[in-house]
mmCIF file of C-alpha atoms and ligand atoms in Angstrom:
data_model
loop_
_atom_site.group_PDB
_atom_site.id
_atom_site.type_symbol
_atom_site.label_atom_id
_atom_site.label_comp_id
_atom_site.label_asym_id
_atom_site.label_seq_id
_atom_site.Cartn_x
_atom_site.Cartn_y
_atom_site.Cartn_z
ATOM 1 C CA MET A 1 -78.668 75.990 -47.675
ATOM 2 C CA THR A 2 -76.512 72.846 -47.844
ATOM 3 C CA LEU A 3 -74.166 72.334 -44.960
ATOM 4 C CA SER A 4 -70.769 70.908 -45.824
ATOM 5 C CA PRO A 5 -67.850 70.220 -43.493
ATOM 6 C CA SER A 6 -65.345 73.056 -43.376
ATOM 7 C CA PRO A 7 -62.129 72.116 -45.165
ATOM 8 C CA ARG A 8 -59.555 70.601 -42.841
ATOM 9 C CA ALA A 9 -56.389 72.659 -42.558
ATOM 10 C CA LEU A 10 -53.376 70.937 -44.057
ATOM 11 C CA PRO A 11 -51.050 69.156 -41.604
ATOM 12 C CA ARG A 12 -48.239 71.427 -40.522
ATOM 13 C CA LEU A 13 -44.606 70.423 -40.981
ATOM 14 C CA VAL A 14 -41.588 72.018 -39.340
ATOM 15 C CA VAL A 15 -38.358 71.097 -41.149
ATOM 16 C CA LEU A 16 -34.968 71.284 -39.415
ATOM 17 C CA LEU A 17 -31.768 71.292 -41.450
ATOM 18 C CA SER A 18 -28.108 72.254 -41.357
ATOM 19 C CA GLY A 19 -27.087 72.336 -45.020
ATOM 20 C CA SER A 20 -28.144 72.363 -48.653
ATOM 21 C CA GLY A 21 -31.769 71.491 -48.025
ATOM 22 C CA SER A 22 -32.297 69.395 -51.154
ATOM 23 C CA ASN A 23 -34.653 67.213 -49.109
ATOM 24 C CA LEU A 24 -36.526 70.306 -47.920
ATOM 25 C CA GLN A 25 -36.865 71.188 -51.617
ATOM 26 C CA ALA A 26 -38.368 67.757 -52.337
ATOM 27 C CA ILE A 27 -40.880 68.341 -49.522
ATOM 28 C CA LEU A 28 -41.731 71.866 -50.724
ATOM 29 C CA ASP A 29 -42.172 70.623 -54.302
ATOM 30 C CA ALA A 30 -44.420 67.750 -53.160
ATOM 31 C CA CYS A 31 -46.542 70.161 -51.102
ATOM 32 C CA ALA A 32 -46.793 72.592 -54.030
ATOM 33 C CA SER A 33 -47.800 69.897 -56.529
ATOM 34 C CA GLY A 34 -50.315 68.309 -54.167
ATOM 35 C CA ALA A 35 -48.347 65.041 -54.078
ATOM 36 C CA LEU A 36 -48.120 65.650 -50.326
ATOM 37 C CA SER A 37 -51.152 67.025 -48.501
ATOM 38 C CA ALA A 38 -49.221 69.137 -46.027
ATOM 39 C CA GLN A 39 -47.692 72.580 -45.600
ATOM 40 C CA VAL A 40 -44.274 73.617 -44.363
ATOM 41 C CA ALA A 41 -44.963 76.044 -41.514
ATOM 42 C CA LEU A 42 -41.353 76.778 -40.529
ATOM 43 C CA VAL A 43 -37.788 75.906 -41.505
ATOM 44 C CA VAL A 44 -35.079 75.947 -38.827
ATOM 45 C CA SER A 45 -31.322 75.875 -39.313
ATOM 46 C CA ASN A 46 -28.499 75.755 -36.788
ATOM 47 C CA ARG A 47 -26.130 77.039 -39.505
ATOM 48 C CA LYS A 48 -26.492 80.574 -40.841
ATOM 49 C CA ALA A 49 -25.057 79.748 -44.274
ATOM 50 C CA ALA A 50 -27.334 76.730 -44.844
ATOM 51 C CA TYR A 51 -28.742 76.999 -48.371
ATOM 52 C CA GLY A 52 -31.919 75.409 -47.051
ATOM 53 C CA LEU A 53 -32.782 78.782 -45.474
ATOM 54 C CA THR A 54 -32.654 80.369 -48.934
ATOM 55 C CA ARG A 55 -34.854 77.626 -50.371
ATOM 56 C CA ALA A 56 -37.399 78.242 -47.601
ATOM 57 C CA ALA A 57 -37.381 82.017 -48.127
ATOM 58 C CA GLN A 58 -37.851 81.507 -51.884
ATOM 59 C CA ALA A 59 -40.923 79.402 -51.125
ATOM 60 C CA GLY A 60 -42.288 82.057 -48.743
ATOM 61 C CA VAL A 61 -41.816 79.845 -45.693
ATOM 62 C CA PRO A 62 -40.809 81.486 -42.366
ATOM 63 C CA THR A 63 -37.291 80.657 -41.198
ATOM 64 C CA LEU A 64 -35.512 80.526 -37.873
ATOM 65 C CA TYR A 65 -31.735 80.497 -37.408
ATOM 66 C CA PHE A 66 -31.033 78.959 -34.015
ATOM 67 C CA PRO A 67 -27.306 78.324 -33.387
ATOM 68 C CA LEU A 68 -25.848 76.269 -30.587
ATOM 69 C CA LYS A 69 -22.681 78.377 -30.173
ATOM 70 C CA PRO A 70 -24.167 81.118 -27.936
ATOM 71 C CA TYR A 71 -25.230 78.336 -25.581
ATOM 72 C CA THR A 72 -21.828 76.635 -25.470
ATOM 73 C CA ASP A 73 -20.082 80.042 -25.165
ATOM 74 C CA ALA A 74 -22.293 80.862 -22.174
ATOM 75 C CA GLY A 75 -21.663 77.458 -20.599
ATOM 76 C CA LYS A 76 -25.298 76.457 -21.080
ATOM 77 C CA SER A 77 -26.206 72.812 -21.632
ATOM 78 C CA ARG A 78 -27.378 71.071 -24.788
ATOM 79 C CA ALA A 79 -30.564 70.248 -22.889
ATOM 80 C CA GLN A 80 -31.177 73.986 -22.385
ATOM 81 C CA TYR A 81 -30.668 74.613 -26.109
ATOM 82 C CA ASP A 82 -33.050 71.759 -26.914
ATOM 83 C CA ALA A 83 -35.717 73.033 -24.498
ATOM 84 C CA ASP A 84 -35.469 76.614 -25.826
ATOM 85 C CA LEU A 85 -35.710 75.423 -29.428
ATOM 86 C CA ALA A 86 -38.762 73.325 -28.553
ATOM 87 C CA ALA A 87 -40.350 76.450 -27.054
ATOM 88 C CA GLN A 88 -39.691 78.372 -30.304
ATOM 89 C CA LEU A 89 -41.347 75.628 -32.366
ATOM 90 C CA ALA A 90 -44.396 75.031 -30.176
ATOM 91 C CA PRO A 91 -46.395 78.095 -31.378
ATOM 92 C CA PHE A 92 -46.212 76.714 -34.929
ATOM 93 C CA GLN A 93 -48.221 73.697 -33.715
ATOM 94 C CA PRO A 94 -46.379 71.137 -35.832
ATOM 95 C CA ASP A 95 -48.112 67.877 -36.716
ATOM 96 C CA LEU A 96 -44.698 66.528 -37.691
ATOM 97 C CA ILE A 97 -41.123 67.733 -37.200
ATOM 98 C CA VAL A 98 -38.838 66.541 -39.972
ATOM 99 C CA LEU A 99 -35.077 66.356 -39.383
ATOM 100 C CA ALA A 100 -33.786 66.622 -42.954
ATOM 101 C CA GLY A 101 -30.014 66.891 -42.677
ATOM 102 C CA TRP A 102 -30.154 68.286 -39.129
ATOM 103 C CA MET A 103 -26.696 67.533 -37.726
ATOM 104 C CA HIS A 104 -27.532 67.629 -34.048
ATOM 105 C CA VAL A 105 -28.785 64.823 -31.818
ATOM 106 C CA PHE A 106 -31.771 65.825 -29.725
ATOM 107 C CA SER A 107 -32.023 65.040 -26.032
ATOM 108 C CA PRO A 108 -35.314 64.201 -24.307
ATOM 109 C CA ALA A 109 -35.541 67.943 -23.486
ATOM 110 C CA PHE A 110 -36.665 68.399 -27.102
ATOM 111 C CA LEU A 111 -38.134 65.008 -27.976
ATOM 112 C CA SER A 112 -40.446 64.827 -24.953
ATOM 113 C CA CYS A 113 -42.166 68.056 -26.108
ATOM 114 C CA PHE A 114 -43.191 66.404 -29.391
ATOM 115 C CA ALA A 115 -43.641 62.731 -28.534
ATOM 116 C CA GLY A 116 -44.035 60.578 -31.652
ATOM 117 C CA LYS A 117 -43.864 63.636 -33.906
ATOM 118 C CA VAL A 118 -40.150 63.879 -34.726
ATOM 119 C CA VAL A 119 -38.805 61.944 -37.707
ATOM 120 C CA ASN A 120 -35.232 61.781 -38.991
ATOM 121 C CA LEU A 121 -33.818 61.069 -42.440
ATOM 122 C CA HIS A 122 -30.533 59.165 -42.558
ATOM 123 C CA PRO A 123 -28.565 58.014 -45.623
ATOM 124 C CA ALA A 124 -27.962 54.462 -44.401
ATOM 125 C CA LEU A 125 -30.019 51.425 -43.476
ATOM 126 C CA PRO A 126 -31.112 50.673 -39.881
ATOM 127 C CA GLY A 127 -28.150 49.953 -37.631
ATOM 128 C CA MET A 128 -25.606 50.804 -40.351
ATOM 129 C CA PHE A 129 -23.298 53.827 -40.393
ATOM 130 C CA PRO A 130 -24.968 56.100 -37.823
ATOM 131 C CA GLY A 131 -23.634 59.663 -37.616
ATOM 132 C CA ALA A 132 -21.938 61.932 -40.120
ATOM 133 C CA HIS A 133 -20.472 60.970 -43.536
ATOM 134 C CA ALA A 134 -22.617 57.817 -43.738
ATOM 135 C CA ILE A 135 -22.564 57.718 -47.544
ATOM 136 C CA ALA A 136 -18.769 57.978 -47.765
ATOM 137 C CA ARG A 137 -18.316 55.350 -45.038
ATOM 138 C CA ALA A 138 -20.680 52.959 -46.872
ATOM 139 C CA TYR A 139 -18.838 53.624 -50.129
ATOM 140 C CA ASP A 140 -15.503 52.773 -48.484
ATOM 141 C CA ALA A 141 -17.028 49.565 -47.052
ATOM 142 C CA TRP A 142 -18.243 48.598 -50.550
ATOM 143 C CA ARG A 143 -14.785 49.241 -51.980
ATOM 144 C CA ARG A 144 -13.364 46.900 -49.347
ATOM 145 C CA GLY A 145 -15.895 44.248 -50.460
ATOM 146 C CA GLU A 146 -17.761 44.320 -47.154
ATOM 147 C CA ILE A 147 -21.226 45.340 -48.439
ATOM 148 C CA ALA A 148 -23.114 45.178 -51.745
ATOM 149 C CA HIS A 149 -25.598 47.922 -51.025
ATOM 150 C CA SER A 150 -26.463 50.669 -48.598
ATOM 151 C CA GLY A 151 -29.649 52.671 -48.472
ATOM 152 C CA CYS A 152 -31.608 55.321 -46.668
ATOM 153 C CA MET A 153 -34.287 55.393 -44.020
ATOM 154 C CA VAL A 154 -36.702 57.658 -42.199
ATOM 155 C CA HIS A 155 -37.342 56.763 -38.566
ATOM 156 C CA PHE A 156 -38.936 58.224 -35.478
ATOM 157 C CA ALA A 157 -36.228 60.073 -33.559
ATOM 158 C CA VAL A 158 -34.951 58.800 -30.200
ATOM 159 C CA PRO A 159 -32.044 60.200 -28.155
ATOM 160 C CA GLU A 160 -29.610 57.763 -29.843
ATOM 161 C CA VAL A 161 -27.918 58.835 -33.100
ATOM 162 C CA ASP A 162 -29.798 57.809 -36.275
ATOM 163 C CA ALA A 163 -31.805 55.121 -34.489
ATOM 164 C CA GLY A 164 -35.474 54.571 -33.688
ATOM 165 C CA PRO A 165 -38.567 52.869 -35.131
ATOM 166 C CA VAL A 166 -38.306 52.829 -38.932
ATOM 167 C CA ILE A 167 -41.121 54.384 -40.985
ATOM 168 C CA ALA A 168 -39.730 53.669 -44.458
ATOM 169 C CA GLN A 169 -36.460 52.560 -45.976
ATOM 170 C CA ARG A 170 -34.991 52.015 -49.397
ATOM 171 C CA ILE A 171 -32.013 49.989 -50.616
ATOM 172 C CA VAL A 172 -29.589 51.847 -52.884
ATOM 173 C CA PRO A 173 -27.322 49.294 -54.596
ATOM 174 C CA PHE A 174 -23.760 49.987 -55.656
ATOM 175 C CA GLN A 175 -23.034 49.614 -59.365
ATOM 176 C CA PRO A 176 -19.778 48.472 -60.989
ATOM 177 C CA GLY A 177 -17.417 51.415 -61.411
ATOM 178 C CA ASP A 178 -19.369 53.646 -59.048
ATOM 179 C CA THR A 179 -17.567 56.783 -57.949
ATOM 180 C CA LEU A 180 -18.496 58.290 -54.594
ATOM 181 C CA GLU A 181 -20.074 61.215 -56.440
ATOM 182 C CA ALA A 182 -22.223 58.944 -58.631
ATOM 183 C CA TYR A 183 -23.339 56.905 -55.630
ATOM 184 C CA GLU A 184 -24.089 60.030 -53.611
ATOM 185 C CA ALA A 185 -26.250 61.395 -56.405
ATOM 186 C CA ARG A 186 -28.226 58.127 -56.574
ATOM 187 C CA MET A 187 -28.625 58.139 -52.790
ATOM 188 C CA HIS A 188 -29.978 61.689 -52.799
ATOM 189 C CA THR A 189 -32.485 60.862 -55.553
ATOM 190 C CA ALA A 190 -33.709 57.937 -53.432
ATOM 191 C CA GLU A 191 -33.884 60.143 -50.328
ATOM 192 C CA HIS A 192 -35.960 62.786 -52.105
ATOM 193 C CA GLU A 193 -38.622 60.171 -52.879
ATOM 194 C CA LEU A 194 -38.364 58.414 -49.529
ATOM 195 C CA ILE A 195 -38.771 61.539 -47.389
ATOM 196 C CA VAL A 196 -42.069 62.414 -49.071
ATOM 197 C CA GLU A 197 -43.361 58.854 -48.778
ATOM 198 C CA ALA A 198 -42.338 58.665 -45.107
ATOM 199 C CA ILE A 199 -43.990 61.986 -44.217
ATOM 200 C CA ARG A 200 -47.190 60.713 -45.828
ATOM 201 C CA LEU A 201 -46.984 57.519 -43.762
ATOM 202 C CA ALA A 202 -46.100 59.299 -40.513
ATOM 203 C CA LEU A 203 -48.974 61.760 -40.901
ATOM 204 C CA ALA A 204 -51.363 58.853 -41.464
ATOM 205 C CA THR A 205 -50.389 57.073 -38.220
HETATM 206 C C1 GAR B 1 -29.026 63.898 -46.369
HETATM 207 O O1 GAR B 1 -28.261 62.966 -47.096
HETATM 208 C C2 GAR B 1 -29.470 63.301 -45.054
HETATM 209 O O2 GAR B 1 -29.809 61.954 -45.136
HETATM 210 C C3 GAR B 1 -28.241 63.523 -44.206
HETATM 211 O O3 GAR B 1 -27.853 64.832 -44.532
HETATM 212 C C4 GAR B 1 -28.140 65.064 -45.916
HETATM 213 C C5 GAR B 1 -28.844 66.406 -46.067
HETATM 214 O O4 GAR B 1 -28.948 66.752 -47.421
HETATM 215 N N1 GAR B 1 -28.522 63.340 -42.806
HETATM 216 C C6 GAR B 1 -27.690 62.696 -41.972
HETATM 217 O O5 GAR B 1 -26.604 62.276 -42.307
HETATM 218 C C7 GAR B 1 -28.210 62.524 -40.548
HETATM 219 N N2 GAR B 1 -27.306 61.736 -39.803
HETATM 220 P P1 GAR B 1 -29.809 68.024 -47.861
HETATM 221 O O6 GAR B 1 -29.374 69.194 -46.961
HETATM 222 O O7 GAR B 1 -29.440 68.260 -49.296
HETATM 223 O O8 GAR B 1 -31.266 67.692 -47.679
#
């Protein structure tokens, strides 16, 4: 009998989102095609209506809806929410937690449970346009002649908004006559490639 090493289980991803989940879809597609050697073990949303939950269910991935409102209504802290969410995720034994449109800034109560394992996608370059509506704010800056390009990045998450050591980034130039919609579409196409590349890199570190 020939002994061969047992196949290594695929790295486990937990994806957190708040909206459409087009980046989750890019991750699911890359996992399904083998372009990414990983599996999505769980998808979490803090918004019930997030279409990303539907995408996950369609792919047969378990989902968790975990809203902040019951915590704020009960006068509980963000840190308590973060700690409870971390406890929900821990049994899934994530190798990497991917914030893909997760509109909530984590405190150390969450991040310290998964040190070096939380990465965030943001549609702007390092140090530029942190927070919400980054694409529209970059577009307005371009229209005012202040910038010639923006871009997107994936970085390790820290308690500051859209900051932390960068894993991968991509410039997305503006083009003459760009509308916000056209630029947004180009940004999302770039993000869908970048997120897969960055997960690959983060899993390899
Ligand atoms: C993406 O553009 C992502 O970069 C952004 O939310 C969008 C989610 O799209 N994240 C942030 O702005 C974080 N500050 P999706 O739901 O279609 O993947």
